[in-house]
PDB file of C-alpha atoms and ligand atoms in Angstrom:
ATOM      1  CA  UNK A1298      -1.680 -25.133 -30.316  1.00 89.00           C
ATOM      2  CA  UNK A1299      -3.725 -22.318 -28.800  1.00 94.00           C
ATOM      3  CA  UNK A1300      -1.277 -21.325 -25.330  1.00 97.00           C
ATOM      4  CA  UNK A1301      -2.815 -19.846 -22.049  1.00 97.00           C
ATOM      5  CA  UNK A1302      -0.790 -18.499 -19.709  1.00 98.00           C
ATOM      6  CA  UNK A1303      -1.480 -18.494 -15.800  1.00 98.00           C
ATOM      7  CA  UNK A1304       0.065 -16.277 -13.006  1.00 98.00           C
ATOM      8  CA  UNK A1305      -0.550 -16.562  -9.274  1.00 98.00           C
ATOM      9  CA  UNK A1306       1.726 -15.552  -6.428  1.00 98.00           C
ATOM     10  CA  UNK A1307       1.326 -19.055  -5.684  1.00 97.00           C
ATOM     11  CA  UNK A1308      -1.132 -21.904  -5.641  1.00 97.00           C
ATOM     12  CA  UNK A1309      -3.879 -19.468  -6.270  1.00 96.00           C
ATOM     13  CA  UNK A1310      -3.561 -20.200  -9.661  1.00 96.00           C
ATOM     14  CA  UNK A1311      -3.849 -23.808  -9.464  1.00 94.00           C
ATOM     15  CA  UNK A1312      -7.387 -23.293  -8.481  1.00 89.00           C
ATOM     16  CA  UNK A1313      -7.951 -21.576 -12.130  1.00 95.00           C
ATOM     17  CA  UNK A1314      -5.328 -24.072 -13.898  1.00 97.00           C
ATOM     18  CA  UNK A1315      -7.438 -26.491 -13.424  1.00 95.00           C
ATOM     19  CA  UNK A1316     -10.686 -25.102 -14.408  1.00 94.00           C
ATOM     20  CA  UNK A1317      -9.073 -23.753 -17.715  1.00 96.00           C
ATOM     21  CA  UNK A1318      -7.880 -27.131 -18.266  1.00 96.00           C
ATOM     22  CA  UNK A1319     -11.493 -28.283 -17.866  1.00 95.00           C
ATOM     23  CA  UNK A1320     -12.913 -26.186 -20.130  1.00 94.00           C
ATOM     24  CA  UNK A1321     -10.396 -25.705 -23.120  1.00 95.00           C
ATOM     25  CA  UNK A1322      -9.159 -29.198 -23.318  1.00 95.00           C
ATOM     26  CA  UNK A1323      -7.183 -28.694 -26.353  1.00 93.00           C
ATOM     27  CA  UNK A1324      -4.855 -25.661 -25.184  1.00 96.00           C
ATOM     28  CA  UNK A1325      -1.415 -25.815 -23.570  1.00 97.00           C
ATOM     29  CA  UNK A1326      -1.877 -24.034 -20.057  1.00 97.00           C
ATOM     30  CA  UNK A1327       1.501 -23.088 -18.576  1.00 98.00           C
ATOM     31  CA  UNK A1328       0.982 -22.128 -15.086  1.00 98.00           C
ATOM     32  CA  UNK A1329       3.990 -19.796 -13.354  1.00 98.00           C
ATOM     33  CA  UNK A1330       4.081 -18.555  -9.721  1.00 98.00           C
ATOM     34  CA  UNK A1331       6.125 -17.033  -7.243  1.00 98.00           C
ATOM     35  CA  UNK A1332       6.460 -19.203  -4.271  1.00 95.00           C
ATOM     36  CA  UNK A1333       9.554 -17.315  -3.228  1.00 97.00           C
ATOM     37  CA  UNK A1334       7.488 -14.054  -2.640  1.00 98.00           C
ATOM     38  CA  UNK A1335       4.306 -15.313  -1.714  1.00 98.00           C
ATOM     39  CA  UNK A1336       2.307 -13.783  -0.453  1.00 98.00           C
ATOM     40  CA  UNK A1337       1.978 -10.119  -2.450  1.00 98.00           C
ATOM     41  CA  UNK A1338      -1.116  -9.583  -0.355  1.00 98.00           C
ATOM     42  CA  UNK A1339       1.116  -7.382   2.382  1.00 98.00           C
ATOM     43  CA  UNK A1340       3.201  -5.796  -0.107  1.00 98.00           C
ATOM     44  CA  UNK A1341       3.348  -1.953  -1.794  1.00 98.00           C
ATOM     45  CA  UNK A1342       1.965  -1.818  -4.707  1.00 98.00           C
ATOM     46  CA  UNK A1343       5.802  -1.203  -6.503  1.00 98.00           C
ATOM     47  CA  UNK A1344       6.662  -4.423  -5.022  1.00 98.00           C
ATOM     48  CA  UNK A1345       3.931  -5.947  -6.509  1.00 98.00           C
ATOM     49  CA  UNK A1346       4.077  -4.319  -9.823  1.00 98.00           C
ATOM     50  CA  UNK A1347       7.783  -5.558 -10.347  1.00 98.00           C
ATOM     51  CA  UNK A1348       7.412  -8.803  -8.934  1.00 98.00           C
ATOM     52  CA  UNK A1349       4.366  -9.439 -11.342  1.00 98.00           C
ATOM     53  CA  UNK A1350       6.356  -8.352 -14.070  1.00 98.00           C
ATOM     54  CA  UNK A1351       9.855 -10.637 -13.303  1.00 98.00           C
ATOM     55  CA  UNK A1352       7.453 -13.730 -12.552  1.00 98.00           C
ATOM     56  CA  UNK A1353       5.154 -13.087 -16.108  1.00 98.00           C
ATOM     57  CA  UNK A1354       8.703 -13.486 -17.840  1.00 98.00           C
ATOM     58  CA  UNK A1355       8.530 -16.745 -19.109  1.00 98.00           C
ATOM     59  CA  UNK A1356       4.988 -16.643 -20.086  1.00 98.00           C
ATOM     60  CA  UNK A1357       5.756 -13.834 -22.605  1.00 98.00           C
ATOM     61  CA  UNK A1358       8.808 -15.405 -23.688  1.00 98.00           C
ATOM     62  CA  UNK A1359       6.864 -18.689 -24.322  1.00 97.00           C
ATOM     63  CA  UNK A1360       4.585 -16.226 -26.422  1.00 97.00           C
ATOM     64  CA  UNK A1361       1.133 -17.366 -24.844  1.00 97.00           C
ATOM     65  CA  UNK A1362      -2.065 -16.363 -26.730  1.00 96.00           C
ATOM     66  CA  UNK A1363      -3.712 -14.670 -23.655  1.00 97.00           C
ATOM     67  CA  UNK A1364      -2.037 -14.050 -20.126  1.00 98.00           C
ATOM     68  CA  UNK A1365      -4.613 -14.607 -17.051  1.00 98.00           C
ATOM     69  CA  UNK A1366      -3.206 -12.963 -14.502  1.00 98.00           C
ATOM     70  CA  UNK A1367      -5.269 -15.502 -11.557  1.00 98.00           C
ATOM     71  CA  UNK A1368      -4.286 -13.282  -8.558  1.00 98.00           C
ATOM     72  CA  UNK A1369      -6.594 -10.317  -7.724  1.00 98.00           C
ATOM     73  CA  UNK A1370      -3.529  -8.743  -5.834  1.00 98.00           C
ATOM     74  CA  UNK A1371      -1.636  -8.577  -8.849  1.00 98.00           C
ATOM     75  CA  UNK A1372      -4.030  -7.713 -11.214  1.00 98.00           C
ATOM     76  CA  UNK A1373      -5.710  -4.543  -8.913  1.00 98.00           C
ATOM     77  CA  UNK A1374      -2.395  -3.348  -8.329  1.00 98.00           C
ATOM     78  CA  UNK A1375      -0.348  -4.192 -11.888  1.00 98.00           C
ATOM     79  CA  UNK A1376      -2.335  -4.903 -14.523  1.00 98.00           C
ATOM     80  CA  UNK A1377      -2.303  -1.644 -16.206  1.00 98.00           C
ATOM     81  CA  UNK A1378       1.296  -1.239 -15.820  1.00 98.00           C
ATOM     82  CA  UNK A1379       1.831  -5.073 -17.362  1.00 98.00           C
ATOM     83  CA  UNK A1380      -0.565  -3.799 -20.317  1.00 98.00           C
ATOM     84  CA  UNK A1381       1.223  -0.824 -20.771  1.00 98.00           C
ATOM     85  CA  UNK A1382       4.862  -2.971 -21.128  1.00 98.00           C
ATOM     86  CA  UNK A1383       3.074  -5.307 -23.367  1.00 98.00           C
ATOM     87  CA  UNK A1384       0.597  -3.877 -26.043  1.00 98.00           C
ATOM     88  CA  UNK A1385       1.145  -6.813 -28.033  1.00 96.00           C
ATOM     89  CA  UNK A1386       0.227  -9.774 -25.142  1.00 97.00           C
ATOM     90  CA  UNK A1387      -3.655 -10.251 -24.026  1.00 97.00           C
ATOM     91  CA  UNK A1388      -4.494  -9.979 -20.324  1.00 98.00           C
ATOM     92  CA  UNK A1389      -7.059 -11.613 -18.418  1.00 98.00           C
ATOM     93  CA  UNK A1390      -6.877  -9.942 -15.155  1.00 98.00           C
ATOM     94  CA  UNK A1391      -9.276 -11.588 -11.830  1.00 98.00           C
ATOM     95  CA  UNK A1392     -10.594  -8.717  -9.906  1.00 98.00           C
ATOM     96  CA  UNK A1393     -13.456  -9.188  -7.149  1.00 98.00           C
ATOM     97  CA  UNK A1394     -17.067  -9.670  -8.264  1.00 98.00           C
ATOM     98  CA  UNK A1395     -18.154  -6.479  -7.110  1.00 98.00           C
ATOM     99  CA  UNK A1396     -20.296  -5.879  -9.942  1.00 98.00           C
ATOM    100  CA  UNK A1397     -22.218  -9.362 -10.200  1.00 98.00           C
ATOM    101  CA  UNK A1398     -22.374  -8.838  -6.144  1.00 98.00           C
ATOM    102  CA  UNK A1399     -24.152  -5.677  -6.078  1.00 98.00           C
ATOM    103  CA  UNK A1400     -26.737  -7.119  -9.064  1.00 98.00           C
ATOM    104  CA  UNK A1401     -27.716  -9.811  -6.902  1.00 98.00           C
ATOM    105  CA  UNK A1402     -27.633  -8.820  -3.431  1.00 98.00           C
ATOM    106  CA  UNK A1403     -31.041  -8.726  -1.967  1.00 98.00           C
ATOM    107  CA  UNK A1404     -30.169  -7.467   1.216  1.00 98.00           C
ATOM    108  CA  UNK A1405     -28.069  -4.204   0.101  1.00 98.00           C
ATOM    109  CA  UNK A1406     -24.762  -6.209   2.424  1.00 98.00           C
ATOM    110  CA  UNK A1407     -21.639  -7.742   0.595  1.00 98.00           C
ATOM    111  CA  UNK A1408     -18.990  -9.172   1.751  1.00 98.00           C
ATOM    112  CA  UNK A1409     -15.453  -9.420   0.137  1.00 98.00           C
ATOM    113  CA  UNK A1410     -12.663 -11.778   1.203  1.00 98.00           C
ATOM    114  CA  UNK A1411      -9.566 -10.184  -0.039  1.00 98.00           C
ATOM    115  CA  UNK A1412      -5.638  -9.281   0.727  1.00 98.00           C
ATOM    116  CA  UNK A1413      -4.986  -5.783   2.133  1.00 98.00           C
ATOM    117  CA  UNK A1414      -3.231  -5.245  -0.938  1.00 98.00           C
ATOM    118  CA  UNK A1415      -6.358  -5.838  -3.145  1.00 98.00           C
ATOM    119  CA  UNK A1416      -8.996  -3.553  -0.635  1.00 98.00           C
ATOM    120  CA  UNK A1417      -6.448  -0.805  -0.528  1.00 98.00           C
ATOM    121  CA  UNK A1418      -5.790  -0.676  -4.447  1.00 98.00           C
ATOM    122  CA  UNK A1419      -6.913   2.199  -6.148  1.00 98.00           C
ATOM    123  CA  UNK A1420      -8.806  -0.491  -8.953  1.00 98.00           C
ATOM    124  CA  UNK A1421     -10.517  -2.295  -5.921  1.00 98.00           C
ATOM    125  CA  UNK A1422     -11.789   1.328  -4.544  1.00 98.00           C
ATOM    126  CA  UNK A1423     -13.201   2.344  -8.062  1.00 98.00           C
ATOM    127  CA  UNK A1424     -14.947  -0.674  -8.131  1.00 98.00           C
ATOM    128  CA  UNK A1425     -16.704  -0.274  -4.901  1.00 98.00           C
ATOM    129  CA  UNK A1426     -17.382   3.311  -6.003  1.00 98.00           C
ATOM    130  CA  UNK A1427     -18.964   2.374  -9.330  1.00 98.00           C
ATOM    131  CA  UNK A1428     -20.854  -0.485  -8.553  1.00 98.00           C
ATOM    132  CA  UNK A1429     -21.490  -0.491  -4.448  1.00 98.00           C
ATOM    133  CA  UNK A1430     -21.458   2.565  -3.675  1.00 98.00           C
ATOM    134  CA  UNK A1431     -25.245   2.614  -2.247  1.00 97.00           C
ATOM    135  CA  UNK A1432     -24.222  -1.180  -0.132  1.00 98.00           C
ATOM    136  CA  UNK A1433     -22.701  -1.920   2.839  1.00 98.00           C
ATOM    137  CA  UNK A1434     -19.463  -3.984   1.771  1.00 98.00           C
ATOM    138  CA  UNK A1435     -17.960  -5.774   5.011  1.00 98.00           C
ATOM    139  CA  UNK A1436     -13.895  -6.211   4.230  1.00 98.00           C
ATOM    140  CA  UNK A1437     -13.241  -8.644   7.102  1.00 98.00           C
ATOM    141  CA  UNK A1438      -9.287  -9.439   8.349  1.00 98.00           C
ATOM    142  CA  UNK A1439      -8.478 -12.277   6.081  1.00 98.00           C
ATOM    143  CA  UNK A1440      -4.655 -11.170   5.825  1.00 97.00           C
ATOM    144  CA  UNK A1441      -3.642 -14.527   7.057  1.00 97.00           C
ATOM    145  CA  UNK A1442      -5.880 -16.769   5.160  1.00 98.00           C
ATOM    146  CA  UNK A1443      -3.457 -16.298   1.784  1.00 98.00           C
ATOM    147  CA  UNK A1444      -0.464 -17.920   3.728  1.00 98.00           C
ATOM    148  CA  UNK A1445      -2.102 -20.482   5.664  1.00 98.00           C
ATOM    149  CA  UNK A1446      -3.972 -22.015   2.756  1.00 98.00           C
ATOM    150  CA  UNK A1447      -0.188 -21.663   0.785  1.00 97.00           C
ATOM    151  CA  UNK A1448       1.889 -23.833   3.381  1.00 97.00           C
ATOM    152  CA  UNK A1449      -1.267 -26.167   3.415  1.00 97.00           C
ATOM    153  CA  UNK A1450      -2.569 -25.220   6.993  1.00 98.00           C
ATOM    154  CA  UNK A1451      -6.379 -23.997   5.699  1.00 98.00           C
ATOM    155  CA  UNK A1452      -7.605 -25.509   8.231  1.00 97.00           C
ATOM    156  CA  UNK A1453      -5.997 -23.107  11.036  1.00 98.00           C
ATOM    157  CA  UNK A1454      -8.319 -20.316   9.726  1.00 98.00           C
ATOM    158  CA  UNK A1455     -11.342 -19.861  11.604  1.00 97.00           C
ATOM    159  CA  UNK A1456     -13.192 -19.135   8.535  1.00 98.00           C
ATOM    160  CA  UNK A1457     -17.068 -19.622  11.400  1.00 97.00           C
ATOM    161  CA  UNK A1458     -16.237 -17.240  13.240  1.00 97.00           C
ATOM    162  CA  UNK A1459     -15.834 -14.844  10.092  1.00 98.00           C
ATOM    163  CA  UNK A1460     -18.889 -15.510   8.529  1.00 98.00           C
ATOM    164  CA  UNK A1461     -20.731 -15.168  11.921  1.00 97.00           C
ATOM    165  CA  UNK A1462     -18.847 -12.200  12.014  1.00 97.00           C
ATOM    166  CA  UNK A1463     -20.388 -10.653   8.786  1.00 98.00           C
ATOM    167  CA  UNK A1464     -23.554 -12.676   8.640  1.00 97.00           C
ATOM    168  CA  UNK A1465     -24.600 -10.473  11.630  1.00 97.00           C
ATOM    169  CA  UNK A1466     -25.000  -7.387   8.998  1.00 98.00           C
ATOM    170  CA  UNK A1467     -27.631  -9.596   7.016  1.00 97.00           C
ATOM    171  CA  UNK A1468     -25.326 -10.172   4.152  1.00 98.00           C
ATOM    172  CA  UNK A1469     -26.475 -12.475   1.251  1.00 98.00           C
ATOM    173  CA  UNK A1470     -23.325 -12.367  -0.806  1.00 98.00           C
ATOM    174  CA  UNK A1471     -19.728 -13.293  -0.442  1.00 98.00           C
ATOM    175  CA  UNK A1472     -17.281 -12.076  -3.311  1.00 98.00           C
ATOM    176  CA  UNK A1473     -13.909 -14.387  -2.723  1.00 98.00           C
ATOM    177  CA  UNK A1474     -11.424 -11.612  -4.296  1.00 98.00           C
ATOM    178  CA  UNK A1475      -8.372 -13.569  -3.581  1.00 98.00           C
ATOM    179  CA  UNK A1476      -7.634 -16.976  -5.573  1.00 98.00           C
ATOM    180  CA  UNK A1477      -6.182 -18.892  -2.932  1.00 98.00           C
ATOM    181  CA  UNK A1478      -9.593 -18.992  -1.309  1.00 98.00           C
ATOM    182  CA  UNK A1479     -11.458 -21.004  -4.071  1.00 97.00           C
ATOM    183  CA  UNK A1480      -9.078 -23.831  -2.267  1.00 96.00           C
ATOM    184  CA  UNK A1481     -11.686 -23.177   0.669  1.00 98.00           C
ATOM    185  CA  UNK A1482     -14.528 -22.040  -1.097  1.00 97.00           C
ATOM    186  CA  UNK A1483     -16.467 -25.201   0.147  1.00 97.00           C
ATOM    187  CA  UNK A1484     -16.020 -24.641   3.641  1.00 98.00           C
ATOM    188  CA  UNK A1485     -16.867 -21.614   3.239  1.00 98.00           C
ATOM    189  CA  UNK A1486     -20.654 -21.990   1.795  1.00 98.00           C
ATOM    190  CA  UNK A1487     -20.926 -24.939   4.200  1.00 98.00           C
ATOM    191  CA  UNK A1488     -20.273 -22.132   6.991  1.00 98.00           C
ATOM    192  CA  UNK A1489     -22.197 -19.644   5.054  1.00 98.00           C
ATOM    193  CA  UNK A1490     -25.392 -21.593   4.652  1.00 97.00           C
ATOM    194  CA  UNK A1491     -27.542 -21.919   1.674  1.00 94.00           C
ATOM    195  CA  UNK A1492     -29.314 -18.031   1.360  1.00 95.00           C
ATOM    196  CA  UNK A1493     -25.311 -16.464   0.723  1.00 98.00           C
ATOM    197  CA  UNK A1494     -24.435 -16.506  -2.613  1.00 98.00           C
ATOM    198  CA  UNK A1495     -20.144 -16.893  -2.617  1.00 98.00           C
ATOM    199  CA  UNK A1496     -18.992 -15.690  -6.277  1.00 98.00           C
ATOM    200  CA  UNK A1497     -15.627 -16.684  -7.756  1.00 96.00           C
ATOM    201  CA  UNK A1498     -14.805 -15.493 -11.209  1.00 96.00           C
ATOM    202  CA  UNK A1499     -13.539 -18.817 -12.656  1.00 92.00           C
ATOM    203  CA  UNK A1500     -16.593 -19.147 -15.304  1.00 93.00           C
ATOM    204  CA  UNK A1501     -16.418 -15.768 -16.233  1.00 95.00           C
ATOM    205  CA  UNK A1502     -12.335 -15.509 -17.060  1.00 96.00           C
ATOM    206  CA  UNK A1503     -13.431 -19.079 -18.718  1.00 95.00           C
ATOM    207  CA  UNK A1504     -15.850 -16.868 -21.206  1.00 95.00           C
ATOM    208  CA  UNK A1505     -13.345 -14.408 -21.396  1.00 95.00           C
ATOM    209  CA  UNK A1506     -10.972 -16.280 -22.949  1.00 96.00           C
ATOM    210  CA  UNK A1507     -13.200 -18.085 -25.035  1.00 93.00           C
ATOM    211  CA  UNK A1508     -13.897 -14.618 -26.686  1.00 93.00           C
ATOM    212  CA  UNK A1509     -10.388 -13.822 -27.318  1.00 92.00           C
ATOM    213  CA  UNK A1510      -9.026 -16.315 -27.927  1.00 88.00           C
ATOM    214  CA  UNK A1511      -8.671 -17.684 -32.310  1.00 74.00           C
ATOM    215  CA  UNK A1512     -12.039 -18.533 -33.598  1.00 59.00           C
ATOM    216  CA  UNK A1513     -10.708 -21.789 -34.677  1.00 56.00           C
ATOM    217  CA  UNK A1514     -10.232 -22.732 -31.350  1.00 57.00           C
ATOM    218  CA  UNK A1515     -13.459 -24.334 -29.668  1.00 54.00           C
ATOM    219  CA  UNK A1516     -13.943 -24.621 -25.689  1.00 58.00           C
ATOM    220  CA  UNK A1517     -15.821 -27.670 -24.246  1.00 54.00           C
ATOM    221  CA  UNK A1518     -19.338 -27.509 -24.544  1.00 50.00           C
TER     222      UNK A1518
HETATM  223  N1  DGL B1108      -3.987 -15.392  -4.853  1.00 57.59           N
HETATM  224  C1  DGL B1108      -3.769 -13.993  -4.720  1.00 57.59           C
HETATM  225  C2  DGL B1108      -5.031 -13.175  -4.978  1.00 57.59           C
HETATM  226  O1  DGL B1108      -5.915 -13.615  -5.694  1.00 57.59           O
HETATM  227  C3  DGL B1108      -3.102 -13.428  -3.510  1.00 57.59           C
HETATM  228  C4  DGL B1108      -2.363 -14.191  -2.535  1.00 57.59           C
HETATM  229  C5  DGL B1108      -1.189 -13.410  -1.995  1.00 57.59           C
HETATM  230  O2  DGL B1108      -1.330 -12.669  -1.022  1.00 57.59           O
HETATM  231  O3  DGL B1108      -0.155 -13.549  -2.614  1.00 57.59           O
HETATM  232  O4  DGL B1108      -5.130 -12.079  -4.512  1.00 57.59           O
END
């Protein structure tokens, strides 16, 4: 049986869990977190890097076919290191939309909802560089948001007054670069209104897998 791996700080990776569930019916996903250190988003980036790599432990040891790492902390910040330990193990990593953001924008305004660790990683900063270099990309304070939505008090964040916030710069897209948030992602387009776009990456580490994964092994139409 085909085995997919998933790694979150925390409940992050419940979010994608489920949707891999959904879609490859027939694998064995093994979700692992690290509720004791969550949240990475305030952390260095060593911190990070060997946290990610203790947590990941069993995963490799349970010898999944492909590793998603479903935090965007841990994957701007580690993955190359956890590649570099493991030639031999397949990584999915979840890193902010900026690419599909800056192809559909209208407006030339982004906005990504991430940890400080993610918009301060060197991986988040190429990506910006690359692909939205010629937008304006608001980064509004959501350095709480990763906390509240783990101890189950989401609805403590004022996530109006942030999208008023960045709606005032005409934005048309919202990149959610930090997997806890897809717990909120409804509230969010609700506040956001129907002309924003909000991107997660679930279908796309879906398709991922899908093409890495043994050929004998068929997703859910
Ligand atoms: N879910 C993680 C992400 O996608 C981060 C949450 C945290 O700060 O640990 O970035």
């Amino acid at each position: 049986m085909t085995k997919i791996g998933v790694f979150d700080s925390g409940i992050g990776g419940k979010a994608i869990a489920d949707k891999l569930e959904k879609l490859f019916p027939s694998a064995k996903i093994i979700s692992v977190n690290d509720s004791k250190n969550v949240p990475y988003g305030g952390r260095s980036r060593a911190d990070i890097i060997e946290l990610t790599e203790k947590a990941i432990q069993p995963l490799i040891n349970k010898k999944c076919d492909a590793i998603v790492i479903a935090c965007n902390t841990a994957t701007t910040n580690a993955i190359n290191d956890l590649r570099q330990n493991h030639p031999d193990v397949h990584f999915v990593g979840i890193e902010p939309m900026i690419k599909p953001a800056a192809k559909l924008t209208q407006t030339g305004a982004i906005a990504v909802f991430a940890t400080p660790g993610t918009l301060k990683s060197r991986r988040y900063h190429q990506l910006k560089h690359q692909w939205a270099a010629r937008l304006t990309v608001l980064e509004p304070d959501c350095s709480r948001w990763a906390k509240l939505v783990e101890d189950n008090e989401s609805e403590r964040i004022d996530i109006n007054s942030v999208i008023s916030e960045v709606k005032r710069w005409n934005i048309d897209v919202i990149v959610l670069g930090c997997t806890h948030y897809h717990h909120i992602k409804d509230r969010i387009e609700r506040a956001a209104g129907r002309n924003v776009h909000v991107l997660e990456p679930s279908d796309a580490i879906g398709a991922r897998l899908d093409e890495l994964l043994p050929t004998d092994f068929a997703p859910l139409e």
